[in-house]
Short mmCIF file of C-alpha atoms in Angstrom, two decimals:
data_model
loop_
_atom_site.label_atom_id
_atom_site.label_comp_id
_atom_site.label_asym_id
_atom_site.label_seq_id
_atom_site.Cartn_x
_atom_site.Cartn_y
_atom_site.Cartn_z
CA MET A 231 106.14 102.20 103.63
CA ALA A 232 108.63 102.70 100.81
CA ALA A 233 107.42 104.85 97.94
CA ARG A 234 108.30 102.19 95.35
CA CYS A 235 106.00 100.08 93.18
CA GLN A 236 106.71 96.35 93.41
CA VAL A 237 105.56 95.69 89.83
CA THR A 238 106.91 98.59 87.78
CA GLY A 239 109.72 99.66 90.12
CA VAL A 240 108.78 103.33 89.89
CA GLY A 241 110.03 105.43 92.79
CA PRO A 242 110.26 109.07 93.81
CA GLN A 243 111.73 111.59 91.40
CA PHE A 244 113.35 114.89 92.28
CA GLY A 245 113.11 118.31 90.72
CA ASN A 246 112.49 121.97 91.40
CA GLN A 247 109.44 123.78 92.64
CA ILE A 248 109.22 127.05 90.77
CA SER A 249 107.44 129.99 92.42
CA HIS A 250 105.64 132.83 90.71
CA SER A 251 108.82 134.93 90.94
CA HIS A 252 110.71 131.97 89.38
CA ARG A 253 112.73 131.09 92.49
CA ARG A 254 113.63 127.41 92.57
CA THR A 255 113.63 125.09 95.58
CA LYS A 256 114.19 121.36 95.59
CA ARG A 257 111.13 119.13 95.85
CA ARG A 258 110.18 115.47 95.56
CA PHE A 259 107.60 113.95 93.20
CA ASP A 260 106.15 110.85 94.88
CA PRO A 261 104.41 108.15 92.82
CA ASN A 262 100.77 107.27 93.47
CA ILE A 263 101.42 104.21 95.70
CA GLN A 264 98.47 102.12 96.89
CA LYS A 265 98.42 99.04 99.10
CA LYS A 266 96.32 96.37 97.34
CA THR A 267 95.45 92.82 98.38
CA TYR A 268 94.88 90.19 95.68
CA TRP A 269 93.83 86.55 95.85
CA VAL A 270 96.44 84.49 93.98
CA PRO A 271 95.01 81.11 92.89
CA SER A 272 98.43 79.62 92.05
CA LEU A 273 99.69 80.26 95.61
CA GLY A 274 96.33 79.58 97.25
CA ARG A 275 96.51 82.68 99.43
CA LYS A 276 96.14 86.45 99.51
CA VAL A 277 99.09 88.68 98.64
CA THR A 278 99.41 92.34 99.64
CA LEU A 279 101.42 94.52 97.26
CA ASN A 280 102.55 98.16 97.20
CA LEU A 281 101.53 99.29 93.71
CA SER A 282 101.48 102.45 91.67
CA ALA A 283 98.38 103.25 89.62
CA LYS A 284 100.20 101.96 86.52
CA GLY A 285 101.10 98.76 88.38
CA ILE A 286 97.42 98.15 89.15
CA LYS A 287 96.59 98.59 85.45
CA THR A 288 99.41 96.17 84.56
CA ILE A 289 97.86 93.51 86.81
CA ASP A 290 94.45 94.14 85.20
CA VAL A 291 95.94 93.50 81.74
CA ARG A 292 98.39 90.63 82.40
CA GLY A 293 96.65 88.93 85.32
CA ILE A 294 97.79 88.46 88.91
CA ASP A 295 99.27 84.99 88.33
CA ALA A 296 101.66 86.21 85.61
CA VAL A 297 102.74 89.25 87.63
CA VAL A 298 103.32 87.22 90.81
CA ALA A 299 105.35 84.67 88.82
CA ASP A 300 107.61 87.50 87.58
CA LEU A 301 107.96 88.89 91.11
CA LEU A 302 108.96 85.49 92.49
CA LYS A 303 111.44 84.96 89.63
CA ARG A 304 112.96 88.35 90.45
CA GLY A 305 113.37 87.26 94.08
CA GLU A 306 110.81 89.68 95.52
CA LYS A 307 109.39 88.68 98.89
CA LEU A 308 105.58 88.41 98.93
#
């Protein structure tokens, strides 16, 4: 599963892990990706999406129909 949100597009970021002695090593900050299934009335079926926590909140605010319409317009496969 790719660590990328289908709604917001957020993906992994990279930076340094800093130890107590201030040595730096490269590390990866992964987003909080969840697999969620929604019923989409406009399509008449369930859709499973890989979402970040912010993407889930976006669907709560805008509604699943509006978000799915944007995904389809963008050419995302559902």
